[in-house]
Coordinates of N, CA, C and O in Angstrom, one line a residue:
X1181 N 6.3 40.6 42.1 CA 6.0 42.1 41.5 C 6.8 43.0 41.9 O 6.4 43.4 43.3
X1182 N 7.6 44.0 41.7 CA 8.3 45.0 42.1 C 7.6 46.1 41.9 O 7.3 46.4 40.7
X1183 N 7.5 47.3 42.6 CA 7.1 48.4 42.4 C 8.2 49.6 42.8 O 8.8 49.5 43.4
X1184 N 8.5 50.3 41.8 CA 9.3 51.3 41.7 C 8.5 52.7 41.8 O 7.6 53.1 41.5
X1185 N 9.3 53.4 42.7 CA 8.8 54.8 43.2 C 9.6 56.0 42.8 O 10.7 55.7 42.8
X1186 N 8.6 56.8 42.0 CA 9.4 57.8 41.3 C 9.2 59.2 42.2 O 8.0 59.2 42.5
X1187 N 10.3 59.7 42.9 CA 9.8 61.1 43.7 C 10.4 62.3 42.9 O 11.5 62.0 42.1
X1188 N 9.3 62.9 42.6 CA 9.9 64.4 41.8 C 9.9 65.4 43.0 O 9.3 65.6 43.8
X1189 N 10.6 66.2 42.5 CA 10.9 67.5 43.6 C 10.4 68.9 42.4 O 10.9 68.9 41.8
X1190 N 9.8 69.5 43.3 CA 9.5 70.6 42.5 C 10.0 72.1 43.4 O 9.9 71.9 44.8
X1191 N 10.1 72.9 42.6 CA 10.8 74.2 43.3 C 9.9 75.4 42.8 O 9.8 75.6 41.2
X1192 N 9.4 76.2 43.8 CA 8.6 77.4 43.1 C 9.6 78.5 42.9 O 10.2 78.6 43.7
X1193 N 9.1 79.4 42.2 CA 9.9 80.6 41.9 C 9.5 81.7 42.8 O 8.6 81.6 43.8
X1194 N 10.7 82.3 43.4 CA 10.9 83.2 44.4 C 9.8 84.0 44.1 O 9.2 84.7 43.2
X1195 N 8.9 84.4 45.2 CA 8.0 84.9 45.3 C 6.3 84.5 45.3 O 5.4 85.0 45.3
X1196 N 6.2 83.2 44.9 CA 5.1 82.5 44.8 C 4.7 82.1 46.1 O 5.3 81.6 46.9
X1197 N 3.4 82.4 46.2 CA 2.3 82.0 47.3 C 2.1 80.8 47.3 O 1.2 80.3 46.3
X1198 N 2.2 79.7 48.1 CA 2.0 78.6 48.3 C 1.1 78.4 49.6 O 1.6 78.6 50.6
X1199 N -0.3 78.1 49.6 CA -0.9 78.0 50.7 C -2.2 77.4 50.7 O -2.4 76.8 49.8
X1200 N -3.2 78.0 51.6 CA -4.3 77.5 51.4 C -5.6 78.5 51.5 O -5.0 79.6 52.0
X1201 N -6.6 78.2 51.5 CA -7.7 79.4 52.0 C -9.3 78.7 52.6 O -9.1 77.4 52.6
X1202 N -9.7 79.6 53.4 CA -10.9 78.9 54.1 C -12.1 80.0 54.1 O -11.6 81.3 54.3
X1203 N -13.1 79.8 54.3 CA -14.3 80.6 54.7 C -14.6 80.7 56.0 O -14.3 79.4 56.6
X1204 N -14.9 81.8 56.3 CA -15.2 81.9 58.1 C -16.4 80.9 58.4 O -16.0 80.2 59.5
X1205 N -17.2 80.7 57.4 CA -18.5 80.2 57.9 C -18.1 78.3 58.0 O -18.6 77.8 58.8
X1206 N -17.5 78.0 57.1 CA -17.0 76.6 56.9 C -15.9 76.1 58.1 O -15.8 75.1 58.2
X1207 N -15.3 77.0 58.3 CA -14.2 76.7 59.3 C -14.4 77.5 60.8 O -14.0 76.6 61.8
X1208 N -14.8 78.4 61.0 CA -15.0 79.2 62.4 C -16.6 78.6 62.8 O -16.4 78.3 64.1
X1209 N -17.5 78.8 62.1 CA -18.9 78.2 62.3 C -19.5 79.0 63.5 O -18.9 80.3 63.7
X1210 N -20.5 78.5 64.1 CA -21.1 79.2 65.5 C -20.4 78.6 66.5 O -20.4 77.5 66.7
X1211 N -20.0 79.3 67.5 CA -19.2 78.9 68.8 C -20.2 79.5 69.7 O -20.1 80.9 70.1
X1212 N -21.1 79.2 70.7 CA -21.7 79.3 71.7 C -21.0 80.2 72.6 O -19.9 80.0 73.0
X1213 N -21.6 81.7 72.8 CA -20.6 82.4 73.7 C -19.9 83.3 73.2 O -19.1 84.0 74.2
X1214 N -19.4 83.3 72.2 CA -18.4 84.2 71.7 C -18.8 85.4 71.0 O -18.3 86.3 70.6
X1215 N -20.2 85.8 71.1 CA -21.0 87.0 70.7 C -21.5 87.2 69.2 O -21.6 88.2 68.8
X1216 N -21.1 86.0 68.6 CA -21.3 86.3 67.0 C -23.0 86.1 67.3 O -23.6 85.4 67.7
X1217 N -23.2 86.9 66.1 CA -24.6 87.2 65.6 C -25.0 85.9 64.4 O -23.9 85.3 63.8
X1218 N -26.2 85.6 64.0 CA -26.5 84.8 63.2 C -26.3 85.5 61.7 O -26.1 86.7 61.6
X1219 N -25.9 84.5 60.8 CA -25.7 84.9 59.6 C -26.6 84.2 58.7 O -27.2 83.3 58.8
X1220 N -26.5 84.0 57.4 CA -27.4 83.5 56.1 C -27.1 81.7 56.5 O -28.2 81.5 56.2
X1221 N -25.9 81.2 56.8 CA -25.8 79.9 56.8 C -26.9 79.5 58.0 O -26.9 78.5 58.1
X1222 N -26.4 80.2 59.4 CA -27.2 80.0 60.6 C -28.9 80.0 60.3 O -29.4 78.9 60.4
X1223 N -29.2 81.0 59.4 CA -30.6 81.0 59.2 C -30.8 80.0 58.3 O -32.0 79.1 58.4
X1224 N -30.4 79.7 57.2 CA -30.7 78.5 56.2 C -30.7 77.2 57.2 O -31.6 76.3 56.7
X1225 N -29.6 77.1 57.6 CA -29.8 75.7 58.5 C -30.5 75.9 59.7 O -31.3 74.4 59.6
X1226 N -31.0 76.6 60.3 CA -32.6 76.4 61.1 C -33.5 76.0 60.2 O -34.4 75.3 60.8
X1227 N -33.7 76.7 59.0 CA -35.1 76.6 58.4 C -34.9 75.1 57.6 O -35.9 74.7 57.3
X1228 N -33.7 74.7 57.0 CA -33.8 73.7 56.2 C -32.6 72.8 56.6 O -31.7 72.4 55.8
X1229 N -32.4 72.2 57.7 CA -31.4 71.4 58.1 C -30.8 70.1 57.1 O -29.8 69.9 56.9
X1230 N -32.2 69.5 56.6 CA -31.9 68.5 55.8 C -31.0 68.8 54.6 O -30.8 67.9 53.6
X1231 N -31.0 70.2 54.0 CA -30.2 70.6 53.1 C -28.9 70.4 53.1 O -28.1 70.6 52.2
X1232 N -28.4 70.0 54.5 CA -27.0 70.4 54.8 C -26.7 68.5 54.8 O -27.3 67.9 55.1
X1233 N -25.4 68.2 54.2 CA -24.8 66.9 54.3 C -25.1 66.4 55.6 O -24.2 66.8 56.4
X1234 N -25.7 65.3 55.8 CA -25.8 64.5 57.1 C -26.0 65.4 58.1 O -26.0 65.4 59.3
X1235 N -27.0 66.4 57.7 CA -27.5 67.6 58.7 C -26.3 68.3 59.8 O -26.6 68.7 60.8
X1236 N -25.2 68.3 59.0 CA -24.2 68.9 59.8 C -24.5 70.6 59.6 O -24.2 70.8 58.3
X1237 N -24.3 71.2 60.6 CA -24.4 72.8 60.1 C -23.5 73.5 60.6 O -22.3 72.9 60.9
X1238 N -23.8 75.0 60.7 CA -22.6 75.9 61.2 C -21.8 75.5 62.6 O -20.6 75.6 62.7
X1239 N -22.6 74.8 63.5 CA -22.1 74.8 64.8 C -20.9 73.4 64.9 O -20.0 73.3 65.8
X1240 N -21.0 72.7 63.5 CA -19.8 71.8 63.3 C -19.1 71.6 62.5 O -19.3 70.7 61.2
X1241 N -18.2 72.5 62.5 CA -17.4 72.9 61.5 C -16.0 72.3 61.7 O -16.0 71.3 62.5
X1242 N -15.1 72.5 61.1 CA -13.5 72.2 61.3 C -12.8 72.6 62.4 O -12.0 72.0 62.7
X1243 N -13.9 73.3 63.2 CA -13.2 73.8 64.7 C -11.9 74.6 64.3 O -11.3 75.0 65.4
X1244 N -11.6 75.3 63.3 CA -10.5 76.5 63.2 C -10.6 77.2 64.3 O -9.6 77.9 64.8
X1245 N -11.8 77.8 64.9 CA -12.0 78.8 65.7 C -11.3 78.5 66.9 O -10.7 79.1 67.8
X1246 N -11.4 77.0 67.3 CA -10.9 76.7 68.4 C -9.4 76.0 68.3 O -8.7 76.0 69.3
X1247 N -9.0 75.7 67.5 CA -7.9 74.7 66.9 C -7.0 75.5 66.1 O -6.1 74.8 65.4
X1248 N -7.0 77.1 65.7 CA -6.0 77.7 64.7 C -4.6 77.5 64.9 O -4.1 77.3 63.8
X1249 N -4.2 77.5 66.2 CA -3.0 77.2 66.2 C -2.3 76.0 66.0 O -1.1 75.9 65.2
X1250 N -3.1 74.7 66.1 CA -2.5 73.5 65.5 C -2.9 73.9 64.2 O -1.7 73.1 63.1
X1251 N -4.0 73.9 63.8 CA -4.0 74.2 62.1 C -2.9 75.0 61.7 O -2.2 75.0 60.4
X1252 N -2.7 76.2 62.2 CA -1.2 76.9 61.7 C 0.2 76.3 61.6 O 0.6 76.3 60.6
X1253 N 0.2 75.6 62.8 CA 1.4 74.6 62.9 C 1.3 73.9 61.7 O 2.2 73.5 61.2
X1254 N 0.3 73.2 61.3 CA 0.6 71.8 60.4 C 0.7 72.6 58.8 O 1.4 72.1 58.1
X1255 N 0.1 73.6 58.8 CA 0.4 74.4 57.4 C 1.9 74.7 57.3 O 2.2 74.5 56.2
X1256 N 2.6 75.2 58.5 CA 3.9 75.5 58.2 C 4.6 74.1 58.0 O 5.5 74.0 57.3
X1257 N 4.0 73.1 58.7 CA 4.8 71.8 58.5 C 4.7 71.3 57.3 O 5.8 70.7 56.6
X1258 N 3.7 71.4 56.4 CA 3.8 71.1 55.1 C 4.0 72.3 53.7 O 4.0 71.9 52.6
X1259 N 4.5 73.1 54.3 CA 5.5 74.2 53.7 C 4.5 75.3 53.3 O 4.8 76.0 52.1
X1260 N 3.3 75.5 53.6 CA 2.8 76.8 53.4 C 3.4 78.4 53.6 O 4.1 78.3 54.9
X1261 N 3.3 79.1 52.9 CA 3.7 80.3 53.3 C 2.6 81.6 53.1 O 2.7 82.6 53.2
X1262 N 1.5 81.1 53.0 CA 0.4 82.2 52.9 C -0.9 81.2 53.4 O -1.0 80.1 53.0
X1263 N -2.0 81.9 53.8 CA -3.1 81.6 53.9 C -4.1 82.7 53.7 O -3.9 83.7 54.3
X1264 N -5.1 82.2 53.1 CA -6.3 83.4 53.1 C -7.6 83.2 53.9 O -7.9 82.1 53.7
X1265 N -7.8 84.1 54.7 CA -8.9 83.6 55.6 C -9.9 84.6 55.3 O -9.7 85.9 55.0
X1266 N -11.4 84.5 55.8 CA -12.3 85.4 55.5 C -12.5 85.9 56.9 O -12.4 85.2 58.0
X1267 N -13.1 87.0 56.9 CA -13.8 87.7 58.2 C -15.3 87.3 58.1 O -16.0 87.6 57.5
X1268 N -15.6 86.9 59.5 CA -17.3 86.6 59.4 C -17.7 87.9 60.1 O -17.5 88.3 61.3
X1269 N -18.4 88.7 59.2 CA -19.0 89.9 59.8 C -19.9 89.7 60.9 O -20.3 90.5 61.8
X1270 N -20.6 88.7 60.8 CA -21.8 88.6 61.9 C -21.0 87.8 63.2 O -21.9 88.2 64.3
X1271 N -19.5 87.7 63.0 CA -18.9 87.5 64.4 C -18.4 88.8 64.7 O -18.5 89.2 66.1
X1272 N -17.7 89.8 64.0 CA -17.3 90.9 64.1 C -18.3 92.1 64.4 O -18.2 92.9 65.4
X1273 N -19.5 92.0 63.6 CA -20.6 93.0 64.3 C -21.7 92.2 64.4 O -22.5 92.1 63.3
X1274 N -22.0 91.5 65.3 CA -23.2 90.8 65.6 C -24.6 91.3 65.5 O -25.6 90.4 64.9
X1275 N -25.0 92.7 65.5 CA -25.9 93.4 65.3 C -26.2 94.0 63.8 O -27.1 94.5 63.6
X1276 N -25.2 93.5 62.8 CA -25.1 93.9 61.6 C -24.7 95.6 61.4 O -24.0 95.9 60.3
X1277 N -24.5 95.9 62.5 CA -23.9 97.4 62.6 C -23.6 97.8 63.9 O -23.9 97.0 64.9
X1278 N -22.9 98.8 64.3 CA -23.1 99.2 65.7 C -21.9 98.7 66.2 O -20.7 98.6 66.1
X1279 N -22.1 98.5 67.6 CA -20.9 97.8 68.5 C -19.9 96.8 68.1 O -20.6 95.6 67.3
X1280 N -18.9 96.9 68.0 CA -17.8 95.7 67.6 C -17.7 94.8 68.5 O -17.6 94.8 69.7
X1281 N -17.6 93.4 68.4 CA -17.4 92.2 69.2 C -16.1 92.2 69.5 O -15.2 91.8 68.7
X1282 N -15.8 92.7 70.6 CA -14.2 92.4 71.2 C -13.6 91.3 71.2 O -12.4 91.0 70.7
X1283 N -14.3 90.2 71.1 CA -13.9 88.6 71.1 C -13.5 88.3 69.7 O -12.6 87.9 69.3
X1284 N -14.2 88.9 68.8 CA -14.1 88.7 67.2 C -12.6 89.3 67.0 O -11.8 88.7 66.2
X1285 N -12.6 90.9 67.6 CA -11.5 91.4 67.1 C -10.2 90.7 67.6 O -8.9 90.5 67.1
X1286 N -10.2 90.3 69.1 CA -9.0 89.4 69.7 C -8.6 88.0 68.8 O -7.5 87.9 68.4
X1287 N -9.9 87.3 68.4 CA -9.5 86.3 67.4 C -8.7 86.4 66.2 O -8.0 85.9 65.9
X1288 N -9.5 87.4 65.4 CA -8.8 87.8 64.2 C -7.3 88.4 64.6 O -6.3 88.0 63.9
X1289 N -7.2 89.1 65.6 CA -5.7 89.6 65.6 C -4.7 88.3 66.1 O -3.8 88.3 65.4
X1290 N -5.4 87.4 66.9 CA -4.4 86.2 67.5 C -4.2 85.4 66.3 O -3.3 84.9 66.0
X1291 N -5.2 85.1 65.1 CA -4.8 84.3 64.3 C -3.8 84.7 63.2 O -2.9 84.2 62.8
X1292 N -3.9 86.1 62.7 CA -3.2 86.9 62.1 C -1.7 86.8 62.5 O -0.6 86.6 62.0
X1293 N -1.6 87.3 63.9 CA -0.2 87.1 64.4 C 0.3 85.5 64.7 O 1.7 85.5 64.3
X1294 N -0.6 84.7 64.7 CA 0.0 83.3 64.7 C 0.6 83.0 63.4 O 1.7 82.4 63.3
X1295 N -0.2 83.3 62.3 CA 0.3 83.2 61.1 C 1.8 83.7 60.7 O 2.6 83.3 60.4
X1296 N 1.5 85.1 61.5 CA 2.9 85.8 61.1 C 4.5 85.1 61.9 O 5.3 85.2 61.4
X1297 N 3.7 84.8 63.0 CA 5.1 83.9 63.9 C 5.3 82.8 62.9 O 6.4 82.4 63.5
X1298 N 4.8 82.1 62.4 CA 4.9 81.2 61.6 C 5.5 81.4 60.1 O 5.5 80.5 59.3
X1299 N 5.5 82.6 59.8 CA 6.1 83.1 58.7 C 5.3 82.5 57.5 O 5.6 82.4 56.4
X1300 N 4.0 82.8 58.0 CA 2.9 82.4 56.8 C 2.1 83.9 56.7 O 1.5 84.5 57.7
X1301 N 2.1 84.3 55.3 CA 1.6 85.7 55.1 C 0.0 85.5 55.1 O -0.7 84.7 54.4
X1302 N -0.4 86.4 55.9 CA -1.9 86.3 55.9 C -2.9 87.2 54.7 O -2.3 88.1 54.3
X1303 N -3.7 86.5 54.1 CA -4.4 87.4 53.2 C -5.8 87.4 53.7 O -6.4 86.4 53.9
X1304 N -6.3 88.3 53.9 CA -7.7 88.4 54.2 C -8.7 89.0 53.6 O -8.7 90.0 52.5
X1305 N -9.8 88.0 53.1 CA -10.9 88.2 52.2 C -11.9 88.6 53.1 O -12.5 88.3 54.3
X1306 N -12.5 89.7 52.4 CA -13.7 90.5 53.2 C -15.1 89.8 53.3 O -15.9 89.8 53.9
X1307 N -15.3 89.0 52.0 CA -16.3 88.4 51.9 C -16.3 87.0 51.2 O -15.7 86.9 50.2
X1308 N -16.6 85.6 51.6 CA -16.3 84.4 50.9 C -17.8 83.8 50.5 O -18.4 83.6 51.5

């Protein structure tokens, strides 16, 4: 029995945004020592960890917070020209108001600069 493989090539129109997106809680999670304050997901996991698949909570996410350079390199490798990211307000403003967490500012600046360096347009979502 022989199998034939048909490959198709697709071309997007000029100006078409091809990429991916991620929410801050799903990808960044909670990283001890980075100054992030608790958010609704942290609170929910603390109260009802069994409601989360296999008991995996915000501290065990995709590790984008630590591996964003590798993730962005992979985005470029598969042809993305855009990435929509969310701002974690509990990371940026750990007390909900007042002092800004400078580690968060550095993190988001670094992510945006890395995207731009790879010719990937950042789209910032204020809440996901």
